[in-house]
Each structure stands twice: as structure tokens, then as C-alpha cells.
Coordinates of C-alpha atoms and ligand atoms in Angstrom, one line a residue:
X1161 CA 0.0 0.0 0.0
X1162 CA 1.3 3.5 -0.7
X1163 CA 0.5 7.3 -1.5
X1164 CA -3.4 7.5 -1.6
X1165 CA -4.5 4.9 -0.8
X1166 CA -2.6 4.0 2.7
X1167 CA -3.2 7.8 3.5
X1168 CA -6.7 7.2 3.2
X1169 CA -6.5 4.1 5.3
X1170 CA -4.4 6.7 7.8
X1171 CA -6.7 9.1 7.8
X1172 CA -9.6 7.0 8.5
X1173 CA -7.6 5.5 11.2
X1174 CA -7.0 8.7 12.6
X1175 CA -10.3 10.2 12.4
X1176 CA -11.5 7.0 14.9
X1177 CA -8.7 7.9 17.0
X1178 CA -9.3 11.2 17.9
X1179 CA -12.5 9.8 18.7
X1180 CA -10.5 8.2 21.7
X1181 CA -8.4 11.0 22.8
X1182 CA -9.8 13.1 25.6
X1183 CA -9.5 16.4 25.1
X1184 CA -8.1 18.4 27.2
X1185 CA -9.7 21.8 25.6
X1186 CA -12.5 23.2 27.1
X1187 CA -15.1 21.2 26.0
X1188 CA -17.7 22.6 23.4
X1189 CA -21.1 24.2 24.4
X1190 CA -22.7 24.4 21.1
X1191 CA -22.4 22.7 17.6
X1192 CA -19.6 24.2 16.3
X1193 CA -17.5 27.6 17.3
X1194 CA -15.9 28.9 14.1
X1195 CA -12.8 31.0 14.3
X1196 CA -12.7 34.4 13.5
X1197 CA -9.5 35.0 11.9
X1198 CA -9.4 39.0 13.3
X1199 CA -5.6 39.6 14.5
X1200 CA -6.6 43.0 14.6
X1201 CA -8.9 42.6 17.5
X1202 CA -6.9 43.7 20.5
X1203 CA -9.1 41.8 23.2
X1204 CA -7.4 38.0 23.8
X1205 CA -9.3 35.0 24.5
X1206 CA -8.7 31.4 25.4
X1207 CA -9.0 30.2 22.0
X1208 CA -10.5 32.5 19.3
X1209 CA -14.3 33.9 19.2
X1210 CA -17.1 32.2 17.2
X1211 CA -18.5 33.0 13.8
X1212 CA -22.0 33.5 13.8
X1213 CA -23.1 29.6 13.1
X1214 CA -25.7 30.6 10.3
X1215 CA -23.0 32.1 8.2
X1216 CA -20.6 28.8 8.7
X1217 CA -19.1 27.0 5.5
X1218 CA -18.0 24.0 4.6
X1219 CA -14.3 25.7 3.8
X1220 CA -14.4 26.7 7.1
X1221 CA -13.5 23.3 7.8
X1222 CA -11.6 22.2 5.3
X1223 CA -8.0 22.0 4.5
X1224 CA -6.4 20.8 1.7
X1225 CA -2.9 19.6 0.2
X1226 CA -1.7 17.4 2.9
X1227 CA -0.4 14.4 0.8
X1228 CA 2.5 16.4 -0.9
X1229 CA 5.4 15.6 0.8
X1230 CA 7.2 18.6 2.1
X1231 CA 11.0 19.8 1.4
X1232 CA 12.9 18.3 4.5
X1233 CA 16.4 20.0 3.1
X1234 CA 17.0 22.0 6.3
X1235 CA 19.3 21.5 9.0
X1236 CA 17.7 18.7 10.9
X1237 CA 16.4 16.8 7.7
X1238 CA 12.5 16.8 8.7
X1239 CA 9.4 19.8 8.1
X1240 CA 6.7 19.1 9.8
X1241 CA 2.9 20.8 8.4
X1242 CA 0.5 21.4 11.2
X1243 CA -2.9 21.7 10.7
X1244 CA -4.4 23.0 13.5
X1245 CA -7.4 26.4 14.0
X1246 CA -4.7 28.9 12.4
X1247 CA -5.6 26.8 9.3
X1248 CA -9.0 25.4 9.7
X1249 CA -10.9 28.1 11.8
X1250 CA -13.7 25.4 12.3
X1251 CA -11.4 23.4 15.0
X1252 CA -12.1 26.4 17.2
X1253 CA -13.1 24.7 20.8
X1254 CA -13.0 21.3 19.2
X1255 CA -9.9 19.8 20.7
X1256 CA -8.3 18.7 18.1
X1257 CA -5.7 18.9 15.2
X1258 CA -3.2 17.0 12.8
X1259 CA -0.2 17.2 11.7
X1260 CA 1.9 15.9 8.5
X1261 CA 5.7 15.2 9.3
X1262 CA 8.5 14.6 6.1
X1263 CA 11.8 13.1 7.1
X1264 CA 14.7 13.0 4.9
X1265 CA 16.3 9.7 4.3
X1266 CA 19.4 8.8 6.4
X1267 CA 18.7 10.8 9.7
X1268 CA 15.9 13.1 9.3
X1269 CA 15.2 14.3 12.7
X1270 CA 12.2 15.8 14.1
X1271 CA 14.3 17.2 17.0
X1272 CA 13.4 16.4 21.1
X1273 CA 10.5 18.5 21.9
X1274 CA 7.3 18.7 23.4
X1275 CA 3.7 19.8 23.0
X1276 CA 2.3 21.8 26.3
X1277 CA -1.2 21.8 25.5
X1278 CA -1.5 17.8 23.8
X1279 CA -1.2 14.1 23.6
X1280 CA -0.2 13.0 20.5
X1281 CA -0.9 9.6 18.4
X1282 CA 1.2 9.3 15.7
X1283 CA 0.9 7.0 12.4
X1284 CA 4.0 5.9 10.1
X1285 CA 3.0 5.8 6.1
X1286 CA 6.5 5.5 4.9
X1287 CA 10.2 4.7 6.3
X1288 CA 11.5 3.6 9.5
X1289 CA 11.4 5.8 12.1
X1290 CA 13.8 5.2 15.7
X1291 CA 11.0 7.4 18.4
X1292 CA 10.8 7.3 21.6
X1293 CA 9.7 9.6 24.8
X1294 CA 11.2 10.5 28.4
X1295 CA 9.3 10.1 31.4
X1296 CA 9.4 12.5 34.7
X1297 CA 11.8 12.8 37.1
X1298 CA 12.9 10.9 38.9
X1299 CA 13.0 7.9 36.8
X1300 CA 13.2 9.7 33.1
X1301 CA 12.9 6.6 31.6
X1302 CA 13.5 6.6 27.9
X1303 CA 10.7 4.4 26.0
X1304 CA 11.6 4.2 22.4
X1305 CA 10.4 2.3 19.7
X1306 CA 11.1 1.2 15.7
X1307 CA 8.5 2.2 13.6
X1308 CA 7.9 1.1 10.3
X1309 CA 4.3 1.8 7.7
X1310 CA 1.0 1.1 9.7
X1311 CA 2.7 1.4 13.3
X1312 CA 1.0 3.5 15.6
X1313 CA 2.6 5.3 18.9
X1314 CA 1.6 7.6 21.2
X1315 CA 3.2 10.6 22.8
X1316 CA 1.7 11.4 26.5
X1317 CA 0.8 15.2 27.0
X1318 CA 3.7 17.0 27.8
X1319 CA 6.6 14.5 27.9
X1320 CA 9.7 15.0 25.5
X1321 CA 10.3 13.3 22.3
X1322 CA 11.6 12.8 18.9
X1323 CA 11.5 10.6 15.8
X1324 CA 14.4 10.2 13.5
X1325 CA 14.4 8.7 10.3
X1326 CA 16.8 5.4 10.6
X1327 CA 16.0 4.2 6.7
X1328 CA 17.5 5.1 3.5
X1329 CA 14.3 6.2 1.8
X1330 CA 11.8 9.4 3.0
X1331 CA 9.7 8.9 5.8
X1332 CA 6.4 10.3 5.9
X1333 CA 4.0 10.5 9.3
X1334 CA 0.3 11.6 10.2
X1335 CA 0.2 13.0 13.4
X1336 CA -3.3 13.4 15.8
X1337 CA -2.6 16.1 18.7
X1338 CA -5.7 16.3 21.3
X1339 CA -5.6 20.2 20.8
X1340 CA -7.0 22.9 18.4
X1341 CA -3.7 24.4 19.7
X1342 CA -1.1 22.1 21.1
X1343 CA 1.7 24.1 20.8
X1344 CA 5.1 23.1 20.2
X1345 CA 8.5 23.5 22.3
X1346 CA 11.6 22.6 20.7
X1347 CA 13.9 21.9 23.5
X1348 CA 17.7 23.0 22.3
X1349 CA 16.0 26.4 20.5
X1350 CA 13.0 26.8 23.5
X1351 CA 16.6 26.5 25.7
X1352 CA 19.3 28.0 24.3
X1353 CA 17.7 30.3 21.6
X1354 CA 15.4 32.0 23.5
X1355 CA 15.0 35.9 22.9
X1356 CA 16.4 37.4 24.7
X1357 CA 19.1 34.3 26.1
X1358 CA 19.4 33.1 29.1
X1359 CA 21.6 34.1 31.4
X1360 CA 24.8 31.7 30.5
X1361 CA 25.0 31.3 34.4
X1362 CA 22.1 29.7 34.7
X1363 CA 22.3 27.2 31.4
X1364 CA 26.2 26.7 33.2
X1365 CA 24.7 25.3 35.6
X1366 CA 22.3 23.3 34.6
X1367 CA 23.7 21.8 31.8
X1368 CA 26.8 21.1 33.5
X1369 CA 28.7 22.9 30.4
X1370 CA 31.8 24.8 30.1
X1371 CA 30.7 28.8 29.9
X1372 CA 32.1 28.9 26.4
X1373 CA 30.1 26.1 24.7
X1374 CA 27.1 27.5 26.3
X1375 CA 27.7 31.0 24.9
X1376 CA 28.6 29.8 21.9
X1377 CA 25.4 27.7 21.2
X1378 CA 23.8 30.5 22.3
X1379 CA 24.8 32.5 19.6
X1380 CA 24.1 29.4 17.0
X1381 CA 20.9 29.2 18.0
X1382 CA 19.7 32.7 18.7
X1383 CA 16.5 33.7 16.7
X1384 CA 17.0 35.5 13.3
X1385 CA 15.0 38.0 12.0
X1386 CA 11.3 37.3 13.1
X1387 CA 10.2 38.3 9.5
X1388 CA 12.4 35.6 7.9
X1389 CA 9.7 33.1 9.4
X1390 CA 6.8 32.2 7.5
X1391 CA 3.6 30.7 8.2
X1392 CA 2.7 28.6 5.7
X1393 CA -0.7 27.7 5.6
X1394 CA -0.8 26.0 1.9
X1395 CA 1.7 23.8 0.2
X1396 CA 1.2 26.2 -3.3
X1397 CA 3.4 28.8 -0.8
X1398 CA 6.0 26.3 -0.1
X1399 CA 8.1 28.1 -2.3
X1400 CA 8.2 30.9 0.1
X1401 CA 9.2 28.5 2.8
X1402 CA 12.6 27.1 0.9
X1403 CA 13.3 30.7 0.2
X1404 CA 13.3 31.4 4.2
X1405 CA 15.8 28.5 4.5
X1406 CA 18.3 29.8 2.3
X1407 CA 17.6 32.4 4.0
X1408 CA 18.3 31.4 7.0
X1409 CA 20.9 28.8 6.5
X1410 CA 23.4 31.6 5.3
X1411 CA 23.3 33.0 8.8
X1412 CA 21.9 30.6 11.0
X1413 CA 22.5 27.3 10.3
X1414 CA 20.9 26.3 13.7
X1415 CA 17.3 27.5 13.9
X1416 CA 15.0 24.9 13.5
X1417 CA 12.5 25.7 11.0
X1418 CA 9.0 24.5 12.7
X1419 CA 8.2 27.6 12.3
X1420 CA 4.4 26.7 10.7
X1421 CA 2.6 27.0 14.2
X1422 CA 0.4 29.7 15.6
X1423 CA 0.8 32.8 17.4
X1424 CA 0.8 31.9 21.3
X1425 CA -1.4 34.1 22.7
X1426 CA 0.0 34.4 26.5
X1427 CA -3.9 34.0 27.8
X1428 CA -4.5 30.8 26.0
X1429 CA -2.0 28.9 28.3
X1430 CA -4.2 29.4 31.7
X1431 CA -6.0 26.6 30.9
X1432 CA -8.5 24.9 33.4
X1433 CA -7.1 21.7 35.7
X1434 CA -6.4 19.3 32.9
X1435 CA -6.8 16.7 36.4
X1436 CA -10.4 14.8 36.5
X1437 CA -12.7 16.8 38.0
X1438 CA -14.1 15.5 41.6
X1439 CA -17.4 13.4 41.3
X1440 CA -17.4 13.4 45.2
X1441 CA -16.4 15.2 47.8
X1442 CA -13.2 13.5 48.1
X1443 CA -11.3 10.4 47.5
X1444 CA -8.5 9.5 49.8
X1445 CA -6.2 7.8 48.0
X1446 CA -5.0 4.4 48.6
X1447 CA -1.2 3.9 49.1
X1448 CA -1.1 0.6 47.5
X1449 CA 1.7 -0.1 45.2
X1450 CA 0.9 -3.9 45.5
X1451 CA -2.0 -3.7 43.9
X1452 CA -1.4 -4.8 40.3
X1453 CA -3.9 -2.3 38.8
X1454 CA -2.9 1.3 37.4
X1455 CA -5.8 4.1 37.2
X1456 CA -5.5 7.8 36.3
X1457 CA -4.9 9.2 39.5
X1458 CA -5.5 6.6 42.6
X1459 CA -7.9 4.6 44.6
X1460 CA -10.3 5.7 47.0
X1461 CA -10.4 4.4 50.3
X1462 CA -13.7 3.8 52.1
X1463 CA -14.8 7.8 52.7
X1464 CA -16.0 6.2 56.1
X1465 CA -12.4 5.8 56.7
X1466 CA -10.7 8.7 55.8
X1467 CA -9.2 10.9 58.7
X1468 CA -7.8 14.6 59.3
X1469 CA -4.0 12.7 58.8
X1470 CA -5.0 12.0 55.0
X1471 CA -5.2 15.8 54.3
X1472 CA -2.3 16.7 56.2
X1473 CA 1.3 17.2 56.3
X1474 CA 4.0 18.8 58.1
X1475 CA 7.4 20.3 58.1
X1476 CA 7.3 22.6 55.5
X1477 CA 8.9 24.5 58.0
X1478 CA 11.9 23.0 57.7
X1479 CA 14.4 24.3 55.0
X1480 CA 15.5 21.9 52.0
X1481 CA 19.2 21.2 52.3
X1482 CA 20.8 23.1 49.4
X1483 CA 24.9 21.8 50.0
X1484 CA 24.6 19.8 46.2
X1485 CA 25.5 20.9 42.7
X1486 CA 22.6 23.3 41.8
X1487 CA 22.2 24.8 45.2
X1488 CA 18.5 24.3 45.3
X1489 CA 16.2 21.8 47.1
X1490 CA 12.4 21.4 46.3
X1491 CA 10.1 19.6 48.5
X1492 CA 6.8 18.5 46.6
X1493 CA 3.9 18.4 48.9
X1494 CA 1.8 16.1 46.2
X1495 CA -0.9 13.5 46.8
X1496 CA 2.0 11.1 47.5
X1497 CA 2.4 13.3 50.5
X1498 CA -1.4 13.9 51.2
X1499 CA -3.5 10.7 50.0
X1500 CA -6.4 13.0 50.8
X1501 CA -5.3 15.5 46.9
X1502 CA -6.5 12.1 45.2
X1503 CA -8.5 13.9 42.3
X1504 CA -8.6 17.4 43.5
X1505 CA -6.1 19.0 41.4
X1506 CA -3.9 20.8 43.1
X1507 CA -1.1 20.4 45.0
X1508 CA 2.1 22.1 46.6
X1509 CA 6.1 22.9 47.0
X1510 CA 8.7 24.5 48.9
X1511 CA 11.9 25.7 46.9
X1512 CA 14.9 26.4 49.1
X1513 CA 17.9 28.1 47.3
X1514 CA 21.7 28.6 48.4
X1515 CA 23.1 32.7 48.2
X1516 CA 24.7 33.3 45.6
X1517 CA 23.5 31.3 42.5
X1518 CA 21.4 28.4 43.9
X1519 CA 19.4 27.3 40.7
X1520 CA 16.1 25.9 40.2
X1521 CA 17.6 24.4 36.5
X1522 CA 15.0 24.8 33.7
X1523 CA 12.1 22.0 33.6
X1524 CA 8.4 22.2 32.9
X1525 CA 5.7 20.4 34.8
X1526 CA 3.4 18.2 31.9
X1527 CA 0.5 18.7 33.7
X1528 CA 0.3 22.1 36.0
X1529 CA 0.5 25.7 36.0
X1530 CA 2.5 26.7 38.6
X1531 CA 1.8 30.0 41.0
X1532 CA 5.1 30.7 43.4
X1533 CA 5.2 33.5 46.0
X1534 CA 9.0 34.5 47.2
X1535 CA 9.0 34.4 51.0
X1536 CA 13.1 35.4 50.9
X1537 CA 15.5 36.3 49.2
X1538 CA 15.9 37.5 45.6
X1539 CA 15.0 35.4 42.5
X1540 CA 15.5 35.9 38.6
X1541 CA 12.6 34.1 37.5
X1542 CA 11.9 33.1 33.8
X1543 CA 9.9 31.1 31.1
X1544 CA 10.2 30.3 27.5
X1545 CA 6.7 30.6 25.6
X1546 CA 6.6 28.0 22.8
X1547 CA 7.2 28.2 19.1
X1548 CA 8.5 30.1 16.4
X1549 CA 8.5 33.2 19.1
X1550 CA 10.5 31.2 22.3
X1551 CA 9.8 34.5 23.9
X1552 CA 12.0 35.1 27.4
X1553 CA 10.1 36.4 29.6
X1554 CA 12.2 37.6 33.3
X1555 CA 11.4 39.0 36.3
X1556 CA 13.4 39.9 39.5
X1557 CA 11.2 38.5 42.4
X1558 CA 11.6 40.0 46.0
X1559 CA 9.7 38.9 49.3
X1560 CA 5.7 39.0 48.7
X1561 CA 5.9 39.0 45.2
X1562 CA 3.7 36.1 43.6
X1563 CA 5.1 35.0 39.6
X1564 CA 3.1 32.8 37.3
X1565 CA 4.4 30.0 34.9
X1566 CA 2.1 28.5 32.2
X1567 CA 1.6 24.9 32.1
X1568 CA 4.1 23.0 30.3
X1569 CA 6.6 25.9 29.6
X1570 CA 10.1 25.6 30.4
X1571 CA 10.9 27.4 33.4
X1572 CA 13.3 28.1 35.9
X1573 CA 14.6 30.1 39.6
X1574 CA 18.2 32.0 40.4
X1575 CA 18.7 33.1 43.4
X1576 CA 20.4 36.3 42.8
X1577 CA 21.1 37.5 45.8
X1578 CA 23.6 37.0 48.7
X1579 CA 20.9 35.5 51.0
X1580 CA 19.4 32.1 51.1
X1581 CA 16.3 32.6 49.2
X1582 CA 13.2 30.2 50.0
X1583 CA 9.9 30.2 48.0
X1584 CA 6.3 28.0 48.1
X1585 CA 4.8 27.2 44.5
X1586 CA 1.4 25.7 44.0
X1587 CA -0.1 23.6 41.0
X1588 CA -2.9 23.0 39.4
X1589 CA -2.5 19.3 39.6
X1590 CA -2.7 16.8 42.6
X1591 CA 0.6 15.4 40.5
X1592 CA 2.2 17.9 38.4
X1593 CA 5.3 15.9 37.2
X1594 CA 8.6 17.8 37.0
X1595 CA 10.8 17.2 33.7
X1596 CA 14.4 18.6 34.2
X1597 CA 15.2 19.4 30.6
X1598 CA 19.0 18.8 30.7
X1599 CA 18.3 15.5 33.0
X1600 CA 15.9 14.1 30.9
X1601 CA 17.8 15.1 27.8
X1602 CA 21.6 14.0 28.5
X1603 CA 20.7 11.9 31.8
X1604 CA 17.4 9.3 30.8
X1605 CA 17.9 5.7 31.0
X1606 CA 18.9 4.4 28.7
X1607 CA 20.5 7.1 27.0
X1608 CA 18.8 8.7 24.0
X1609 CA 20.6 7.9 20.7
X1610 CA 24.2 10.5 20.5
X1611 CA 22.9 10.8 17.2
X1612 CA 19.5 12.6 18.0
X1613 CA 21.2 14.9 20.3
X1614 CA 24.2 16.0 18.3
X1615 CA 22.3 17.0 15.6
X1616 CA 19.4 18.6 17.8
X1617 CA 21.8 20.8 19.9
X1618 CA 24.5 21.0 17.2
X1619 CA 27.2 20.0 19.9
X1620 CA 30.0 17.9 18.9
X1621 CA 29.4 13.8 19.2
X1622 CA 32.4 14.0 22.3
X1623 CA 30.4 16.7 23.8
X1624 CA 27.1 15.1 24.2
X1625 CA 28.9 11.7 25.1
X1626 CA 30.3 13.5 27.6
X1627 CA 27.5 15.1 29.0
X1628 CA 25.8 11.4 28.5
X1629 CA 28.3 10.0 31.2
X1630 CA 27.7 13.1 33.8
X1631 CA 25.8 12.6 36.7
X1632 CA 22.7 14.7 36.5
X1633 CA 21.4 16.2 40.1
X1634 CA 17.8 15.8 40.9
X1635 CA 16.9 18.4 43.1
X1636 CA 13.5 17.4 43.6
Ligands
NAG843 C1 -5.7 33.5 10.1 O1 -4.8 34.6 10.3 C2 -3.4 34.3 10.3 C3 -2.7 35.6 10.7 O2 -3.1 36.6 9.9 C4 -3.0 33.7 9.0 O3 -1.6 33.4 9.0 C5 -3.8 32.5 8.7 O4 -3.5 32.0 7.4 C6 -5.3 32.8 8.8 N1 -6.0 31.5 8.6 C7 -7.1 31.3 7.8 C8 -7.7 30.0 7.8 O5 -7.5 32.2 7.1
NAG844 C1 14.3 22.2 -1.1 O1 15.0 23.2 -0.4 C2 16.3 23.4 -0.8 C3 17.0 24.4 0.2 O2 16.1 25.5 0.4 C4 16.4 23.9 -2.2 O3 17.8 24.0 -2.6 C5 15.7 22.8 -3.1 O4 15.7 23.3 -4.4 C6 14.3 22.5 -2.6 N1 13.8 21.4 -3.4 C7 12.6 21.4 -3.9 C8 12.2 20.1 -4.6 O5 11.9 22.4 -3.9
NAG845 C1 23.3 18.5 53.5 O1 23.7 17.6 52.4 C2 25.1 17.4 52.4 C3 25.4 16.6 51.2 O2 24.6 15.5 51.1 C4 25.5 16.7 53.7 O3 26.9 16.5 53.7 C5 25.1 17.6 54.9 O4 25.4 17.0 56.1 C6 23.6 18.0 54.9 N1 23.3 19.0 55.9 C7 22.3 18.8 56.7 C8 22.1 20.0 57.7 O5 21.6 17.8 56.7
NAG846 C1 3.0 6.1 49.7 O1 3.8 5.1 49.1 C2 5.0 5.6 48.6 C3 5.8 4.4 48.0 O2 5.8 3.3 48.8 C4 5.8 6.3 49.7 O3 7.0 6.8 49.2 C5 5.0 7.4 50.3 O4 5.7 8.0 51.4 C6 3.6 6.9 50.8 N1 2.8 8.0 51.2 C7 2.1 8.0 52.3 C8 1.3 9.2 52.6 O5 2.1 7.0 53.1

């Protein structure tokens, strides 16, 4: 089976998939919400505003052109097409979109990176794809897999990953994301091409890197010329796109060119709990690793049972021991902690930090926006918004000053000052996860292929081995 007819079979597959995938969008009130495409309007919303529904047409939800393969002669050897309610305005609220990715043969690389907003299900037509996905700390378990035509694998919400072409010929996949929106966040740009950089101190640290190498990636992958970037929203403008890459790859040869994916408005990223919402007034969870079933979330026990101790816990009192290679300790008051956060979405930290430099490295929580109020000391705060923009956006926090970070962005603390520094976070899940990006990168077990990482962070083979074999702190 190939071109139309296995893409047929692939979409069909995919449209009863999606049928599967809960959504984690808000759910729709009505029929149908199409877009308006207005840019112009200066008020934000999560997701876009509704068409009136009598004027709604059948283009509004329609797309067309996604069986030519795409150009994949750009530095990491893969373009990926997303289809998503920049370019069908009718997947406004829907929770939904698709994606079409083109590897080149020989090492095509859709680079490590995540999507902030969206599980993924992905379907092979052609090649042989190597993918595979990290867990969260503290395991960071790397589960990959071989892929070749008709395979299906899925990529859980949030979690870094990557597929790489390991055949001689082009590799094509389909690709089902459970968002109108899902965003994307490549991990070596999102890191070390952010605009404005980060301070080198803090990628130092964290990646456990000489000063130079860090500024020197820094400058590889700093972002060109916003207007270079295109969107393309039709293959007939692909043109365009090649004409970016020369572009590009005459001054940058580093920037990764997914740069097909909507605007991030800053408001769209509050979403609501992505956790189940309570059916009851609570359920305890039961601490039983025994038993050989796994649900989402945990157990009840008997509400009969439950007791003040299951919503409680103490000693947050007490500071985190900081003496260790980042100078930070976090202490996650999650429903491992309190049995009694089973299903109620929320949950809790204290950061500690050491004077002079104690780092909170950069990670992202897969399933939480986090809210963190400074009790002392002074902290550099940051996050990275997703792609094309990987907008830095800082802050210097003193005591009393409360700092917001969107779920699944990357993230991170410095203590700037000459004091200890202490902070408390809260999340809007009973089990937010924490993925330390240089941890989970260089430090998952086993190791992700040298091969995927030297061409994602453009760092010589040696380098990344080396950084493979370094022991990578977990500081929560
Ligand atoms: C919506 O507007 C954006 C920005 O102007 C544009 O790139 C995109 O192609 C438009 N989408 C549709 C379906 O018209
Ligand atoms: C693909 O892109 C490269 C680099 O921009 C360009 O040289 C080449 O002609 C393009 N190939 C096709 C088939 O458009
Ligand atoms: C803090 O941790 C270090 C390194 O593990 C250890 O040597 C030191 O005794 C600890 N300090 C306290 C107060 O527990
Ligand atoms: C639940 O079990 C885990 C693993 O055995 C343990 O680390 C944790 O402390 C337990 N939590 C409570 C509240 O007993």
C-alpha cells in the first residue's frame, strides 16, 4: 500500500482515534465555534471567538494539500505541516488537530521536543522511524520504539520526544494532537535560543557545560530576524518556505524551521485543571503499590475511613538542604504526601535556594500551571513561551511577590542575591510531574541515541557523550 491509498486508510484510522483522545480543551457548548480569523482585535481569549453559526461553510472546515510531501532540506532533515485552527478556523473549541511530518532519508530528525497543550498519536505511512519519549523525574525513563508503515505510537501530553528517520528512503507520518492548539517547544531552541538568552549562568549550571560552549550555542541558536519566518498555511506557498531556508541557512544554520505553528497568545496557556474533575467530595487515596492495577490518579479508600492525617502534612517549616551541585532543594507536597489531593487537582512545593547562585535548573511540569510567592530572598525568574517566538520572559522577584508559569513551559529560579532565598509554589495538579530538561535530555535511562542529540543541539558527538556520562542532580 502507498500514496493515496494507505493515506486514506491513515486518515480514516486517525479520524477514529481522535474519537478516543480526551480532550483536554475546554469542552464545546454548542455545535460548532468557528474562528474568527481577526488579529486585529486587540481583546485575547482562550481560543479565538465564534463565527456567527448561520453564516458557517463547509471551507471553514476544510483543508487541503496534505499528501505532498514537504521539502525536508534543512538543518535537521524533517518539516513538519501542522494543521491546527490557524488553518481550519472550524477546530475552534474542538480539541483537536493534525499534523503531517516529512523526514529525509538517512537521519531526518524531528528534533526532542514537546507539546504543552496535547497528547499526540502518531501514524508511520513510509520509512522507518527510531521514536521514543522521556518520562518525569525521577526515573526519566527513555521508552523508544522502531517504527515502520501502519505502526502507531503515542506521545503522552507534555513528555519530550523525537522521531528520526533510521531508513534510506523518506519517511512520511500523520500525526493526531488532542488540541485545536497544542503548541510546540523545541527543547535545544526553546533552551538556548530563546530571545532574549538566558543568562549563561544559569544554562552553566544546569547543563553542567563549560561557559564557552554554552555561549557559543547561544549564539548558533539565537533567533534570526522574526520576518524571515513564515507561516505557511498551503503547500502552493511552499516556495516561500525554501526561500526562508536559504535564507536562514546563510546566517543561522541552527534555527530549526518549525516555524508553521500559531501565534501563542499568552492568555490561552491558563487553561483549566487538565486533572479529573471531583465526582465526590473527596477520594482518599490508597497507598497501594501492590496492587497490580494502574488508574488515572488513585484509589479511594472507604470515605467512612478517611481521617484529618489524609489531608495533612508537616514540616514545611523545615528548610530543603541546598549543599549539592545546583544549590537548590524542592520539596513537593503532592498526593503522595497527602493521600487525601486524590483527584482534587492541586497540589504544593517549597523551593529552598543557596546565596549566591542556587538554581532551580530549567524544567516544565506536563501537567500544572504553577503559581510561586517568594518568602526570601531575591530570585531571577523566567519562562520560555513555545514556538516560532520562544519569547524570554524575566522577572526579579523580592519577598511577597507572587510569579506565574504557564503549564508545560520551560521554566526556571536563580537566586540572585547574597541570602538564602526560600519560595512556596502551588499547582494545578494533585501530580504535576517535574521534567528537568538537561536531565531528561543527557541523563534518561537508557540514553537517548548520541545521534538525536548531536544533531538537535548541534554539539559535537564527544560533547554530548560527555554530558551522557555526567551525573545529573535531581533536586526534587
Ligand atoms: C488566520 O490569520 C493568520 C494571521 O493573519 C493567517 O496566518 C492564517 O492563514 C489565517 N487563517 C485562515 C484559515 O485564514
Ligand atoms: C528544497 O529546499 C532546498 C533548500 O532550500 C532547495 O535548494 C531545493 O531546491 C528545494 N527542493 C525542492 C524540490 O523544492
Ligand atoms: C546536606 O547535604 C550534604 C550533602 O549530602 C551533607 O553533607 C550535609 O550533612 C547535609 N546537611 C544537613 C544539615 O543535613
Ligand atoms: C505512599 O507510598 C510511597 C511508595 O511506597 C511512599 O514513598 C509514600 O511516602 C507513601 N505515602 C504515604 C502518605 O504514606
Amino acid at each position: 500500500m502507498k500514496g493515496v491509498e494507505l493515506f486514506l486508510v491513515a486518515s480514516a484510522f486517525l479520524a477514529f482515534a481522535w474519537s478516543l483522545a480526551s480532550a483536554s480543551d475546554p469542552d464545546p457548548l454548542q455545535d460548532f465555534c468557528v474562528a474568527i480569523n481577526d488579529t486585529k482585535d486587540g481583546v485575547f481569549v482562550n481560543g479565538k471567538f465564534c463565527q456567527d453559526p448561520k453564516l458557517a461553510k463547509a471551507e471553514d472546515f476544510f483543508y487541503s494539500g496534505l499528501n505532498i510531501p514537504r521539502n525536508t532540506s534543512n538543518p535537521v532533515g524533517s518539516t513538519v505541516t501542522q494543521v491546527n485552527v490557524a488553518q481550519i478556523l472550524g477546530l475552534n473549541t474542538l480539541g483537536i488537530s493534525l499534523a503531517r511530518i516529512d523526514y529525509a532519508p538517512y537521519g531526518g530528525l524531528n528534533p526532542p521536543h514537546t507539546h504543552p497543550r496535547a497528547s499526540e498519536i502518531l501514524v508511520v505511512l513510509e520509512g522507518t522511524l527510531y521514536v521514543g519519549f522521556v518520562t518525569s523525574n525521577p526515573e526519566n525513563r527513555l521508552i523508544t520504539k522502531v517504527l515502520y508503515p501502519g505502526d502507531v505510537f503515542v506521545f503522552p501530553v507534555g513528555l519530550i520526544h523525537f522521531q528520526l528517520n533510521i531508513g534510506k528512503t523518506n519517511a512520511v507520518a500523520f500525526a493526531g494532537l488532542s488540541s485545536q492548539n497544542p503548541g510546540v517547544i523545541t527543547i535545544a531552541k526553546a533552551v538556548f535560543g530563546s530571545n532574549p538568552p538566558i543568562n549563561p549562568d544559569v544554562l552553566t549550571k544546569a547543563f553542567q557545560l563549560d561557559k564557552n560552549i554554552v555561549t557559543s550555542l547561544q549564539s548558533r541558536l539565537q533567533p534570526i530576524n522574526r520576518h524571515a519566518f513564515k507561516r505557511f498555511t498551503h503547500p502552493k506557498q511552499e516556495n516561500l518556505e525554501d526561500l526562508n531556508l536559504v535564507t536562514c541557512q546563510a546566517t543561522m544554520k541552527g534555527v530549526y524551521f518549525l516555524a508553521s505553528f500559531l501565534f501563542l497568545a499568552l492568555a490561552s496557556s491558563f487553561a483549566s485543571a487538565s486533572d479529573p474533575s471531583p465526582l465526590q467530595d473527596f477520594c482518599v487515596a490508597l497507598n497501594d503499590t501492590k496492587n497490580a492495577v494502574f488508574v488515572n490518579g488513585k484509589f479511594c479508600k472507604d470515605p467512612m475511613l478517611a481521617k484529618a492525617e489524609d489531608f495533612f502534612f508537616s514540616g514545611l517549616n523545615v528548610p530543603g538542604n541546598t549543599s549539592n551541585q545546583l544549590g537548590s532543594k524542592v520539596t513537593p507536597v503532592n498526593v503522595e504526601q497527602i493521600p487525601g489531593l486524590n483527584t482534587l487537582g492541586v497540589s504544593l512545593a517549597r523551593v529552598d535556594f543557596a546565596p549566591y547562585g542556587g538554581l532551580n535548573p530549567p524544567h516544565t511540569h506536563p501537567r500544572a500551571t504553577e503559581i510561586l510567592v517568594v518568602l526570601e530572598g531575591t530570585l531571577y525568574v523566567g519562562f520560555v513561551t513555545s514556538n516560532p517566538d520562544n519569547r524570554l520572559i524575566t522577572k526579579v522577584l523580592y519577598p511577597g511577590d507572587v510569579f506565574v508559569f504557564p503549564v508545560g513551559l520551560i521554566h526556571f529560579q536563580l537566586n540572585i542575591g547574597k541570602t538564602n532565598a526560600v519560595a512556596f509554589a502551588a499547582f494545578g495538579s494533585q501530580n504535576p510531574g517535574v521534567i528537568t530538561i538537561a536531565k531528561a535530555v543527557f541523563g534518561s535511562n537508557p540514553p537517548i541515541n548520541p545521534d538525536v542529540l548531536t544533531k538537535a543541539f548541534q554539539l559535537d558527538k564527544n560533547v554530548v557523550k560527555y554530558l551522557q556520562s555526567q551525573f545529573w542532580w535531581d533536586n526534587n
